[in-house]
Amino acid sequence: MNRKDFLRGLGIAGLGLAMPMEKSLARAKNLKIATGGSCTLIPSETTGPYPLDLSNNAAMFRQDIRESQAGALTKVTLKIISTNDCEPIQNARVDLWHCNAYGYYSGYTTSGQNGSINYAGQTWLRGIQMTDANGEVAFTTIFPGWYSGRVTHMHFQIFLSSVLQATSQLTFPVAEKNALYAANTPYSAYGADPTSLASDNIFSNGYAVQLATLTYNSATSSYECFMEVAINALSTGLWSLEPETGGQFKLKQNYPNPHKGRTTIPFSLTNTSDVVISLWDLTGKKVAEVVQNDLSEGEHAINIDLQGLGIPVGNYAYQLQVSNSNGVFRQCKMMTAQ
């Protein structure tokens, strides 16, 4: 099983082509953000002029999205919660993208600090992750620069079982952002961000609930930003249909979760099938595989011992692949280490 097949189970490949980002059945109108324990509705935002459909690019499932881009090391953590009860949502797919330190986006010809440059075919500063048991995803990146007409920002989208639930943007506190620019190269050569939040065409109608934290961690010599985002997971009900399974199986959450190295993956089969469970680390590398052939219809459970499989205790995406006379079907979920 290759990485492209893994992304099919995550609902990224194949279904991403059937449900384009801008035409997905679930729109982003249900996006909310929670601050201080209360969920506050914010408007959806445009994907902007520089999104990329990376549904078939297996390399995009990654935590570190920097590639060769230079800039201030930054860890971005998003916590996805439900507007119904403000509880974490696990197994949500989160796509994140932003410009580089000079204001350019990968995949396009854009204007930045050094004029117009063509970065077609490039994919830096774009990535995909799945939320863990705490509803969190973390990306290692660089802090974005600014470009004319827009205040510094990042873009993100959230999917549940291949259905687009939210599209929005986040920004940063002005004082902290400009202090970062002054203290780090190459940003310092271009000065403070000249666009105010009040004049930005996205945030001018309000930005308080789209403001991520921004702090410096001296222990890791990096910046950290955090934002809690709530989505109305019940708004369409479409995601619960799990279209990628083809009605051939039901993959359930592993237990215990979080785990300490041993956990059980339960699932049910509609028909007699060959089953493969594969484990993938957060860089998108397959690290283990368990094969069970000719399993009968009904309830099943496979015990996973990470030490026995020769891999360290940690967070892994696990994929169930089911093969029978009806075809090959896949789905992923995330297991979280305690």
Coordinates of C-alpha atoms in Angstrom, one line a residue:
M1 CA 0.0 0.0 0.0
N2 CA 1.5 3.3 -1.0
R3 CA 1.0 6.9 0.4
K4 CA -1.5 7.8 -2.3
D5 CA -3.7 4.9 -1.1
F6 CA -3.3 6.1 2.5
L7 CA -4.6 9.6 1.5
R8 CA -7.6 7.9 -0.1
G9 CA -8.5 6.6 3.3
L10 CA -8.1 10.0 4.8
G11 CA -10.5 11.3 2.3
I12 CA -7.9 13.4 0.5
A13 CA -7.3 11.6 -2.7
G14 CA -10.1 10.6 -5.1
L15 CA -12.9 12.2 -3.1
G16 CA -11.0 15.4 -3.2
L17 CA -11.5 15.4 -6.9
A18 CA -15.2 14.6 -6.6
M19 CA -15.8 17.3 -4.1
P20 CA -13.6 20.4 -5.0
M21 CA -12.8 22.8 -2.2
E22 CA -15.0 25.6 -3.4
K23 CA -17.9 23.3 -4.4
S24 CA -18.1 20.9 -1.4
L25 CA -21.5 20.0 -0.2
A26 CA -20.7 21.6 3.2
R27 CA -20.0 25.3 3.1
A28 CA -17.9 27.2 5.6
K29 CA -20.8 29.3 7.1
N30 CA -20.7 27.1 10.2
L31 CA -17.3 28.2 11.4
K32 CA -17.0 29.3 15.0
I33 CA -14.1 30.0 17.3
A34 CA -14.1 29.3 21.0
T35 CA -12.2 31.6 23.4
G36 CA -12.3 31.4 27.2
G37 CA -14.7 28.4 27.0
S38 CA -17.5 30.0 25.1
C39 CA -18.1 29.5 21.3
T40 CA -18.3 32.7 19.3
L41 CA -19.5 32.7 15.8
I42 CA -17.2 34.2 13.2
P43 CA -17.9 34.6 9.4
S44 CA -16.4 32.3 6.9
E45 CA -13.6 33.7 4.8
T46 CA -12.4 33.2 1.2
T47 CA -9.7 30.7 0.4
G48 CA -8.0 33.6 -1.3
P49 CA -6.5 33.7 -4.8
Y50 CA -3.8 31.1 -4.0
P51 CA -5.3 27.8 -2.9
L52 CA -4.0 24.6 -4.4
D53 CA -5.9 21.3 -4.7
L54 CA -3.4 18.9 -3.3
S55 CA -5.8 16.0 -2.9
N56 CA -3.6 13.6 -4.8
N57 CA -0.3 14.7 -3.4
A58 CA 0.6 12.3 -0.7
A59 CA 3.6 14.4 0.5
M60 CA 1.1 17.0 1.8
F61 CA 0.3 14.8 4.9
R62 CA 3.0 16.3 7.0
Q63 CA 3.7 18.4 10.2
D64 CA 6.7 20.2 8.9
I65 CA 5.7 22.3 5.9
R66 CA 8.8 24.5 5.6
E67 CA 10.7 22.6 2.9
S68 CA 13.5 25.0 2.0
Q69 CA 11.8 28.2 3.2
A70 CA 13.9 30.4 5.5
G71 CA 12.3 32.4 8.3
A72 CA 11.4 32.5 12.0
L73 CA 10.7 29.0 13.2
T74 CA 7.0 28.8 14.2
K75 CA 4.7 26.1 15.6
V76 CA 1.1 26.6 14.7
T77 CA -1.4 24.6 16.9
L78 CA -5.1 24.6 16.0
K79 CA -7.7 23.0 18.3
I80 CA -10.9 21.9 16.6
I81 CA -14.0 21.8 18.8
S82 CA -17.7 21.3 18.3
T83 CA -20.1 24.3 18.6
N84 CA -22.6 21.8 20.1
D85 CA -20.7 21.3 23.3
C86 CA -17.3 22.9 22.8
E87 CA -15.7 19.5 23.1
P88 CA -12.7 18.4 20.9
I89 CA -13.3 16.8 17.6
Q90 CA -10.8 14.1 16.7
N91 CA -10.1 12.7 13.2
A92 CA -10.8 16.0 11.5
R93 CA -8.6 16.9 8.5
V94 CA -7.0 20.3 8.7
D95 CA -5.3 22.0 5.7
L96 CA -3.1 25.0 6.4
W97 CA -1.3 27.3 3.9
H98 CA 0.4 30.7 3.9
C99 CA 2.9 32.9 2.2
N100 CA 6.7 32.8 2.8
A101 CA 8.8 35.4 4.6
Y102 CA 8.9 37.5 1.4
G103 CA 5.1 37.5 0.8
Y104 CA 5.0 34.8 -2.0
Y105 CA 2.8 31.7 -2.2
S106 CA 3.9 28.4 -3.6
G107 CA 2.2 27.2 -6.8
Y108 CA 1.6 30.6 -8.3
T109 CA 3.2 33.7 -9.9
T110 CA 2.7 36.3 -7.2
S111 CA 4.0 39.7 -6.2
G112 CA 6.0 40.1 -3.0
Q113 CA 8.9 42.0 -1.6
N114 CA 11.1 41.3 -4.6
G115 CA 8.6 41.9 -7.4
S116 CA 6.8 39.2 -9.3
I117 CA 8.2 35.7 -9.1
N118 CA 6.9 32.4 -10.5
Y119 CA 6.7 29.6 -8.0
A120 CA 4.4 27.3 -10.1
G121 CA 5.0 23.6 -9.2
Q122 CA 6.2 24.4 -5.7
T123 CA 4.3 23.2 -2.6
W124 CA 6.1 24.8 0.4
L125 CA 4.2 26.2 3.4
R126 CA 1.2 23.9 2.7
G127 CA 0.2 20.8 4.6
I128 CA -2.4 18.5 5.9
Q129 CA -2.9 16.9 9.4
M130 CA -5.5 15.0 11.3
T131 CA -6.7 16.1 14.8
D132 CA -5.7 13.9 17.7
A133 CA -7.8 12.9 20.8
N134 CA -7.5 16.5 22.1
G135 CA -8.8 17.9 18.8
E136 CA -5.4 19.4 18.0
V137 CA -3.1 19.6 15.0
A138 CA 0.4 21.1 15.0
F139 CA 2.3 22.4 12.1
T140 CA 6.0 23.3 12.0
T141 CA 6.5 26.3 9.7
I142 CA 8.0 29.7 9.4
F143 CA 6.2 33.0 10.3
P144 CA 4.6 34.5 7.2
G145 CA 5.7 37.8 5.9
W146 CA 3.5 40.6 4.6
Y147 CA 2.6 41.7 1.1
S148 CA 0.9 44.8 -0.2
G149 CA -2.8 45.1 0.5
R150 CA -3.1 42.3 3.1
V151 CA -2.3 42.1 6.8
T152 CA -0.2 39.1 7.8
H153 CA -2.4 36.0 7.9
M154 CA -2.7 32.2 7.4
H155 CA -5.4 30.2 5.6
F156 CA -7.0 27.0 6.8
Q157 CA -9.8 24.5 5.9
I158 CA -11.4 21.8 8.0
F159 CA -13.0 18.6 6.7
L160 CA -14.9 15.8 8.3
S161 CA -15.0 12.5 6.3
S162 CA -14.1 14.3 3.1
V163 CA -16.8 17.0 3.6
L164 CA -15.6 20.6 3.8
Q165 CA -16.9 22.1 7.1
A166 CA -15.0 25.3 7.4
T167 CA -12.9 27.8 5.5
S168 CA -11.3 30.7 7.2
Q169 CA -8.2 32.8 8.0
L170 CA -6.3 33.7 11.1
T171 CA -4.1 36.7 12.0
F172 CA -1.8 37.8 14.8
P173 CA -1.5 40.5 17.5
V174 CA 0.0 43.6 16.0
A175 CA 2.6 44.4 18.6
E176 CA 3.9 40.8 18.9
K177 CA 4.0 40.4 15.1
N178 CA 5.9 43.6 14.4
A179 CA 8.3 42.7 17.3
L180 CA 9.0 39.4 15.5
Y181 CA 9.6 41.2 12.2
A182 CA 12.1 43.7 13.8
A183 CA 14.0 40.9 15.6
N184 CA 14.4 38.4 12.7
T185 CA 15.8 38.3 9.2
P186 CA 14.7 38.5 6.4
Y187 CA 11.6 40.3 7.8
S188 CA 13.6 43.2 9.4
A189 CA 14.7 44.4 6.0
Y190 CA 11.1 45.2 5.1
G191 CA 9.9 46.7 8.4
A192 CA 6.6 46.5 10.2
D193 CA 3.4 45.3 8.5
P194 CA 2.0 48.5 6.9
T195 CA -1.6 47.2 6.6
S196 CA -3.8 47.6 9.6
L197 CA -6.4 45.1 10.7
A198 CA -9.1 47.8 10.3
S199 CA -8.1 48.4 6.7
D200 CA -7.6 44.8 5.7
N201 CA -10.3 43.6 3.3
I202 CA -10.9 40.4 5.3
F203 CA -10.6 41.5 8.9
S204 CA -12.0 45.0 8.6
N205 CA -15.4 43.9 9.7
G206 CA -14.0 42.3 12.9
Y207 CA -11.0 40.2 13.9
A208 CA -11.0 39.6 17.6
V209 CA -12.1 36.0 17.4
Q210 CA -9.7 35.3 14.5
L211 CA -6.6 36.5 16.5
A212 CA -4.2 33.7 17.2
T213 CA -1.8 33.9 20.2
L214 CA 1.9 34.6 19.3
T215 CA 4.6 34.0 21.9
Y216 CA 8.3 33.3 21.8
N217 CA 9.6 30.1 23.4
S218 CA 13.2 30.6 24.4
A219 CA 13.7 26.9 25.2
T220 CA 13.1 25.9 21.6
S221 CA 14.2 29.2 20.0
S222 CA 10.8 29.3 18.2
Y223 CA 7.6 31.2 18.1
E224 CA 4.3 29.5 19.0
C225 CA 0.8 30.4 17.9
F226 CA -2.5 28.8 19.0
M227 CA -6.1 29.2 18.1
E228 CA -9.2 27.3 19.1
V229 CA -11.7 26.8 16.2
A230 CA -15.2 25.4 16.6
I231 CA -17.2 23.9 13.7
N232 CA -20.8 23.0 13.7
A233 CA -20.3 19.3 13.0
L234 CA -24.0 18.6 13.0
S235 CA -24.8 21.3 10.4
T236 CA -25.1 19.0 7.4
G237 CA -24.9 15.4 8.7
L238 CA -23.2 14.5 5.5
W239 CA -19.9 13.7 7.1
S240 CA -21.4 10.9 9.2
L241 CA -22.2 9.0 6.0
E242 CA -18.5 8.3 5.6
P243 CA -18.6 8.0 1.8
E244 CA -15.1 6.6 1.5
T245 CA -16.1 3.3 3.1
G246 CA -18.6 2.4 0.4
G247 CA -20.9 0.9 3.0
Q248 CA -18.5 -2.1 3.3
F249 CA -17.3 -1.5 6.8
K250 CA -17.4 0.7 9.9
L251 CA -14.1 1.8 11.4
K252 CA -14.4 2.7 15.1
Q253 CA -12.1 4.7 17.4
N254 CA -9.2 2.8 18.9
Y255 CA -9.4 2.1 22.6
P256 CA -7.9 3.1 25.0
N257 CA -7.3 6.4 23.4
P258 CA -5.1 8.1 24.4
H259 CA -2.9 5.0 24.7
K260 CA 0.4 4.0 26.3
G261 CA 1.7 1.8 23.4
R262 CA -1.0 -0.9 23.4
T263 CA -4.5 -0.3 21.9
T264 CA -7.3 -2.1 20.1
I265 CA -8.8 -1.1 16.7
P266 CA -12.4 -2.2 16.4
F267 CA -14.3 -2.4 13.1
S268 CA -17.2 -4.2 11.5
L269 CA -17.5 -5.7 8.1
T270 CA -20.6 -5.9 5.9
N271 CA -19.2 -8.7 3.7
T272 CA -16.4 -11.3 4.0
S273 CA -13.2 -9.3 3.2
D274 CA -9.4 -9.2 3.3
V275 CA -8.3 -6.5 5.8
V276 CA -5.1 -4.5 6.1
I277 CA -4.5 -2.1 9.0
S278 CA -1.5 0.2 8.4
L279 CA 0.0 2.7 10.7
W280 CA 1.5 6.0 9.4
D281 CA 3.5 8.6 11.3
L282 CA 2.9 12.3 11.1
T283 CA 5.2 12.7 8.1
G284 CA 3.1 10.4 6.0
K285 CA 5.5 7.4 6.3
K286 CA 4.0 3.9 6.7
V287 CA 5.7 2.4 9.7
A288 CA 3.7 -0.9 10.3
E289 CA 1.1 -3.1 8.7
V290 CA -1.2 -5.9 10.0
V291 CA -2.9 -8.2 7.4
Q292 CA -5.9 -10.4 8.1
N293 CA -7.4 -12.3 5.2
D294 CA -10.8 -13.7 4.7
L295 CA -12.5 -12.2 7.7
S296 CA -16.2 -12.9 7.9
E297 CA -18.9 -10.2 8.1
G298 CA -19.6 -8.9 11.6
E299 CA -17.6 -7.3 14.5
H300 CA -13.8 -7.6 14.7
A301 CA -11.0 -6.1 16.7
I302 CA -7.2 -6.1 16.1
N303 CA -4.8 -5.5 19.0
I304 CA -1.9 -3.2 18.3
D305 CA 1.3 -3.4 20.4
L306 CA 3.6 -0.6 19.1
Q307 CA 6.7 -2.0 20.9
G308 CA 6.0 -5.4 19.4
L309 CA 5.8 -3.8 16.0
G310 CA 9.2 -2.2 16.6
I311 CA 7.9 1.5 16.5
P312 CA 8.0 4.1 19.3
V313 CA 5.0 5.1 21.3
G314 CA 3.4 8.2 19.6
N315 CA 0.6 9.6 17.6
Y316 CA -0.2 7.6 14.4
A317 CA -2.9 7.7 11.7
Y318 CA -4.3 4.2 11.3
Q319 CA -5.9 3.1 8.1
L320 CA -8.3 0.2 7.5
Q321 CA -8.2 -1.2 4.0
V322 CA -11.1 -3.6 3.1
S323 CA -11.0 -5.6 -0.1
N324 CA -13.8 -7.8 -1.4
S325 CA -15.8 -8.5 -4.5
N326 CA -17.2 -5.0 -4.4
G327 CA -13.8 -3.3 -4.6
V328 CA -11.2 -1.8 -2.3
F329 CA -12.2 0.7 0.4
R330 CA -10.2 2.7 2.9
Q331 CA -10.6 5.0 5.9
C332 CA -8.3 6.6 8.4
K333 CA -8.5 7.7 12.0
M334 CA -5.9 9.1 14.5
M335 CA -4.6 7.3 17.6
T336 CA -3.1 9.5 20.3
A337 CA -0.3 8.7 22.7
Q338 CA -0.8 9.5 26.4

